[in-house]
Amino acid sequence: AGAKPLAGSESETITEGLDGLRDRVAEYVDLGAKFAKWRAVIRISAEVPTGYAIHTNAHALARYAKICQEGGLVPIVEPEVLMDGDHDLNMCQQVTEETLNSVFGELYAQEVALEGMILKPNMVISGLDAKNRADFDEVADETVNTLLRCVPAAVPGIMFLSGGQSEIDATMHLNVMNVKYRNLPWKLSYSYGRALQASALKAWLGETANIVSAQDALMSRASLNSAACAGEYQPEIT
């Protein structure tokens, strides 16, 4: 699977790879896999996203999820509204809400068992080049409020992507959500890439002698993010 140019759109993409997925799922299950992940990318600019791109990606996410569940895998459903751009928090909120509503509409239509999936969304956050970037509390509030409007309580867990945030910002945002919102219907946790690995990669530098230091850095970031899942992250220890 991978993002390819979307027919009919000059700048948007669709994640392809549904052909043959049932057989690949069977192979992965035989190898011991329990989860799979499918990422759909939604970009924000003056011209995009279009409803067409949101709908086609949502449909593909739901098809993938259904095939995974039929084959015995838990699907991680990842609709990512990118941080790239100068859009403000409000624009990200609008696009994220439209995207999540489309995704869950398709999941319902294709009879995906919501209890047997994980959602991996972006946080509602200002664009990387925005003039006035929202603070931690604003991001936490808009993200949780958007999820409450769009994500059914049957979904057991929401594992945020970091999407270009720094390690500290990603951990802080997660922590603030778990401090301020204690009685949500789903668990708020993390599935970070860069925001979990950046320190480890910096410590490692591709050198065998640095492996232990890199492992220590990774364990440190994982511990801090795990604390944020409980609303117990202490920023001064970073």
CSV table of C-alpha atoms in Angstrom, one decimal:
chain,number,residue,atom,x,y,z
A,1,ALA,CA,0.0,0.0,0.0
A,2,GLY,CA,1.1,3.5,-0.6
A,3,ALA,CA,-0.1,7.1,-1.5
A,4,LYS,CA,-0.5,7.6,-5.2
A,5,PRO,CA,-1.8,10.6,-7.2
A,6,LEU,CA,-5.6,10.7,-7.1
A,7,ALA,CA,-7.2,10.6,-10.5
A,8,GLY,CA,-9.1,13.8,-11.2
A,9,SER,CA,-7.1,15.9,-8.7
A,10,GLU,CA,-3.8,17.7,-9.4
A,11,SER,CA,-2.4,17.7,-5.8
A,12,GLU,CA,-4.2,15.1,-3.8
A,13,THR,CA,-3.5,11.5,-3.2
A,14,ILE,CA,-5.2,8.2,-2.5
A,15,THR,CA,-3.7,5.2,-0.7
A,16,GLU,CA,-3.7,2.2,-2.9
A,17,GLY,CA,-3.2,-1.5,-2.1
A,18,LEU,CA,-6.6,-3.0,-1.7
A,19,ASP,CA,-6.0,-5.5,-4.6
A,20,GLY,CA,-4.7,-8.7,-3.1
A,21,LEU,CA,-5.0,-7.5,0.4
A,22,ARG,CA,-7.1,-10.4,1.6
A,23,ASP,CA,-4.3,-12.8,0.6
A,24,ARG,CA,-1.7,-10.6,2.2
A,25,VAL,CA,-3.7,-10.5,5.5
A,26,ALA,CA,-3.9,-14.3,5.5
A,27,GLU,CA,-0.1,-14.4,5.1
A,28,TYR,CA,0.5,-11.9,7.9
A,29,VAL,CA,-1.8,-13.7,10.3
A,30,ASP,CA,0.1,-17.0,9.6
A,31,LEU,CA,3.3,-15.1,10.5
A,32,GLY,CA,1.8,-14.0,13.8
A,33,ALA,CA,0.6,-10.5,13.1
A,34,LYS,CA,-2.2,-9.1,15.2
A,35,PHE,CA,-2.5,-5.5,13.8
A,36,ALA,CA,-2.3,-3.7,10.5
A,37,LYS,CA,-2.2,0.0,9.7
A,38,TRP,CA,-3.5,2.0,6.7
A,39,ARG,CA,-2.7,5.7,6.4
A,40,ALA,CA,-4.7,8.2,4.3
A,41,VAL,CA,-3.3,11.7,3.8
A,42,ILE,CA,-5.4,14.8,3.7
A,43,ARG,CA,-3.7,18.1,2.8
A,44,ILE,CA,-4.9,21.6,3.5
A,45,SER,CA,-4.3,24.6,1.2
A,46,ALA,CA,-6.3,27.2,-0.5
A,47,GLU,CA,-7.5,24.6,-3.0
A,48,VAL,CA,-7.7,21.4,-1.0
A,49,PRO,CA,-9.0,19.2,0.4
A,50,THR,CA,-11.8,18.4,-1.8
A,51,GLY,CA,-14.8,16.4,-0.7
A,52,TYR,CA,-13.9,13.9,-3.4
A,53,ALA,CA,-10.4,13.2,-1.9
A,54,ILE,CA,-11.8,12.9,1.6
A,55,HIS,CA,-14.6,10.5,0.5
A,56,THR,CA,-12.3,8.2,-1.7
A,57,ASN,CA,-9.7,7.9,1.1
A,58,ALA,CA,-12.4,7.2,3.7
A,59,HIS,CA,-13.9,4.5,1.5
A,60,ALA,CA,-10.5,2.8,1.1
A,61,LEU,CA,-9.8,3.0,4.8
A,62,ALA,CA,-13.1,1.2,5.5
A,63,ARG,CA,-12.5,-1.4,2.8
A,64,TYR,CA,-9.1,-2.1,4.4
A,65,ALA,CA,-10.6,-2.3,7.9
A,66,LYS,CA,-13.3,-4.8,6.8
A,67,ILE,CA,-10.8,-7.0,5.0
A,68,CYS,CA,-8.5,-7.0,8.1
A,69,GLN,CA,-11.3,-7.9,10.5
A,70,GLU,CA,-12.5,-10.7,8.2
A,71,GLY,CA,-9.0,-12.1,8.1
A,72,GLY,CA,-8.3,-11.9,11.8
A,73,LEU,CA,-6.3,-8.6,12.1
A,74,VAL,CA,-7.2,-5.5,14.2
A,75,PRO,CA,-7.1,-2.6,11.8
A,76,ILE,CA,-5.5,0.6,12.8
A,77,VAL,CA,-7.4,3.3,10.8
A,78,GLU,CA,-5.2,6.4,10.2
A,79,PRO,CA,-6.7,9.4,8.5
A,80,GLU,CA,-4.1,12.1,8.8
A,81,VAL,CA,-4.8,15.8,8.2
A,82,LEU,CA,-1.3,17.1,7.6
A,83,MET,CA,0.3,19.9,9.6
A,84,ASP,CA,2.0,21.2,6.5
A,85,GLY,CA,0.8,24.7,5.6
A,86,ASP,CA,-0.1,28.1,7.2
A,87,HIS,CA,-3.7,27.2,8.1
A,88,ASP,CA,-5.0,28.1,11.5
A,89,LEU,CA,-6.5,25.9,14.2
A,90,ASN,CA,-10.0,26.5,13.0
A,91,MET,CA,-9.3,25.3,9.5
A,92,CYS,CA,-7.6,22.1,10.8
A,93,GLN,CA,-10.7,21.6,13.0
A,94,GLN,CA,-13.1,21.9,10.1
A,95,VAL,CA,-11.1,19.5,7.9
A,96,THR,CA,-10.5,17.0,10.7
A,97,GLU,CA,-14.2,16.9,11.5
A,98,GLU,CA,-15.2,16.5,7.9
A,99,THR,CA,-12.6,13.7,7.5
A,100,LEU,CA,-13.6,11.8,10.6
A,101,ASN,CA,-17.3,12.0,9.7
A,102,SER,CA,-16.6,10.6,6.3
A,103,VAL,CA,-14.4,7.9,7.7
A,104,PHE,CA,-17.0,6.7,10.2
A,105,GLY,CA,-19.8,7.0,7.7
A,106,GLU,CA,-17.9,4.5,5.5
A,107,LEU,CA,-17.0,2.3,8.4
A,108,TYR,CA,-20.7,2.0,9.3
A,109,ALA,CA,-21.7,1.5,5.7
A,110,GLN,CA,-19.2,-1.4,5.3
A,111,GLU,CA,-20.2,-2.9,8.7
A,112,VAL,CA,-16.8,-2.6,10.3
A,113,ALA,CA,-17.0,-3.6,14.0
A,114,LEU,CA,-16.0,-0.5,15.8
A,115,GLU,CA,-15.1,-2.4,18.9
A,116,GLY,CA,-12.4,-4.2,16.9
A,117,MET,CA,-10.5,-1.3,15.5
A,118,ILE,CA,-8.1,1.4,16.6
A,119,LEU,CA,-8.3,5.0,15.4
A,120,LYS,CA,-5.0,6.8,14.7
A,121,PRO,CA,-5.9,10.4,13.9
A,122,ASN,CA,-4.0,13.7,13.9
A,123,MET,CA,-4.5,16.2,16.7
A,124,VAL,CA,-6.4,19.4,15.8
A,125,ILE,CA,-3.4,21.7,15.6
A,126,SER,CA,-2.2,24.9,13.8
A,127,GLY,CA,-0.2,24.5,10.5
A,128,LEU,CA,3.5,24.4,10.9
A,129,ASP,CA,3.8,27.8,9.1
A,130,ALA,CA,0.8,29.5,10.8
A,131,LYS,CA,1.5,33.0,12.1
A,132,ASN,CA,-0.3,32.5,15.4
A,133,ARG,CA,0.0,28.9,16.6
A,134,ALA,CA,-2.5,27.6,19.1
A,135,ASP,CA,-1.2,26.7,22.6
A,136,PHE,CA,-1.4,23.4,24.4
A,137,ASP,CA,-4.8,24.0,26.0
A,138,GLU,CA,-6.4,25.2,22.7
A,139,VAL,CA,-5.1,22.1,20.9
A,140,ALA,CA,-6.3,19.8,23.6
A,141,ASP,CA,-9.7,21.4,23.8
A,142,GLU,CA,-10.3,21.5,20.0
A,143,THR,CA,-9.0,17.9,19.5
A,144,VAL,CA,-11.1,16.4,22.3
A,145,ASN,CA,-14.3,18.3,21.3
A,146,THR,CA,-13.9,17.2,17.7
A,147,LEU,CA,-13.4,13.6,18.7
A,148,LEU,CA,-16.5,13.8,20.9
A,149,ARG,CA,-18.5,15.0,17.9
A,150,CYS,CA,-17.2,12.4,15.5
A,151,VAL,CA,-15.9,9.2,17.1
A,152,PRO,CA,-18.4,6.7,18.5
A,153,ALA,CA,-18.0,5.5,22.0
A,154,ALA,CA,-17.7,1.9,20.7
A,155,VAL,CA,-14.1,2.6,19.5
A,156,PRO,CA,-11.9,1.4,22.3
A,157,GLY,CA,-8.8,3.5,21.7
A,158,ILE,CA,-7.5,6.6,20.0
A,159,MET,CA,-3.7,6.5,19.4
A,160,PHE,CA,-2.6,9.9,18.1
A,161,LEU,CA,0.0,10.3,15.4
A,162,SER,CA,2.6,13.0,16.0
A,163,GLY,CA,2.5,14.4,12.5
A,164,GLY,CA,5.6,16.6,12.6
A,165,GLN,CA,5.4,17.8,16.1
A,166,SER,CA,8.5,18.0,18.3
A,167,GLU,CA,8.9,15.3,20.9
A,168,ILE,CA,8.0,17.7,23.8
A,169,ASP,CA,5.0,19.2,22.0
A,170,ALA,CA,3.5,15.8,21.2
A,171,THR,CA,3.9,14.6,24.8
A,172,MET,CA,2.6,17.9,26.2
A,173,HIS,CA,-0.5,17.8,24.0
A,174,LEU,CA,-1.3,14.3,25.0
A,175,ASN,CA,-0.7,15.0,28.7
A,176,VAL,CA,-3.0,18.1,28.7
A,177,MET,CA,-5.8,16.1,27.1
A,178,ASN,CA,-5.5,13.4,29.8
A,179,VAL,CA,-5.3,15.9,32.6
A,180,LYS,CA,-8.3,17.9,31.5
A,181,TYR,CA,-10.6,15.1,30.2
A,182,ARG,CA,-10.9,12.2,32.6
A,183,ASN,CA,-14.2,10.6,31.6
A,184,LEU,CA,-13.9,10.1,27.9
A,185,PRO,CA,-15.4,7.0,26.2
A,186,TRP,CA,-12.1,5.9,24.7
A,187,LYS,CA,-8.5,5.7,25.8
A,188,LEU,CA,-6.3,8.5,24.6
A,189,SER,CA,-2.8,7.2,23.9
A,190,TYR,CA,0.0,7.5,21.3
A,191,SER,CA,1.4,5.9,18.2
A,192,TYR,CA,4.2,8.3,17.5
A,193,GLY,CA,6.9,8.1,14.9
A,194,ARG,CA,9.3,11.1,14.8
A,195,ALA,CA,8.1,12.3,18.3
A,196,LEU,CA,9.2,8.9,19.8
A,197,GLN,CA,12.3,8.2,17.7
A,198,ALA,CA,14.0,11.6,17.1
A,199,SER,CA,16.2,11.5,20.3
A,200,ALA,CA,17.1,7.9,19.7
A,201,LEU,CA,18.2,8.5,16.2
A,202,LYS,CA,20.2,11.5,17.3
A,203,ALA,CA,21.9,9.5,20.0
A,204,TRP,CA,22.6,6.5,17.6
A,205,LEU,CA,24.0,8.3,14.5
A,206,GLY,CA,24.3,4.9,12.9
A,207,GLU,CA,27.2,3.9,15.2
A,208,THR,CA,27.3,0.5,16.9
A,209,ALA,CA,29.0,2.2,19.9
A,210,ASN,CA,25.9,4.3,20.4
A,211,ILE,CA,23.3,1.6,20.5
A,212,VAL,CA,22.9,1.5,24.2
A,213,SER,CA,22.5,5.3,24.4
A,214,ALA,CA,19.9,5.2,21.6
A,215,GLN,CA,18.0,2.5,23.4
A,216,ASP,CA,18.1,4.5,26.6
A,217,ALA,CA,16.8,7.6,24.7
A,218,LEU,CA,14.0,5.6,23.2
A,219,MET,CA,13.0,4.1,26.6
A,220,SER,CA,13.0,7.6,28.1
A,221,ARG,CA,10.7,9.0,25.5
A,222,ALA,CA,8.4,6.0,25.7
A,223,SER,CA,8.2,6.4,29.5
A,224,LEU,CA,7.4,10.1,29.2
A,225,ASN,CA,4.6,9.5,26.7
A,226,SER,CA,3.2,6.6,28.9
A,227,ALA,CA,3.1,9.1,31.8
A,228,ALA,CA,1.2,11.5,29.5
A,229,CYS,CA,-1.4,8.8,28.9
A,230,ALA,CA,-2.1,9.0,32.6
A,231,GLY,CA,-1.9,12.8,32.8
A,232,GLU,CA,1.3,12.5,34.9
A,233,TYR,CA,3.9,13.9,32.6
A,234,GLN,CA,6.3,16.3,34.2
A,235,PRO,CA,7.8,18.6,31.6
A,236,GLU,CA,10.8,19.7,33.7
A,237,ILE,CA,12.3,16.2,33.6
A,238,THR,CA,12.8,16.2,29.8
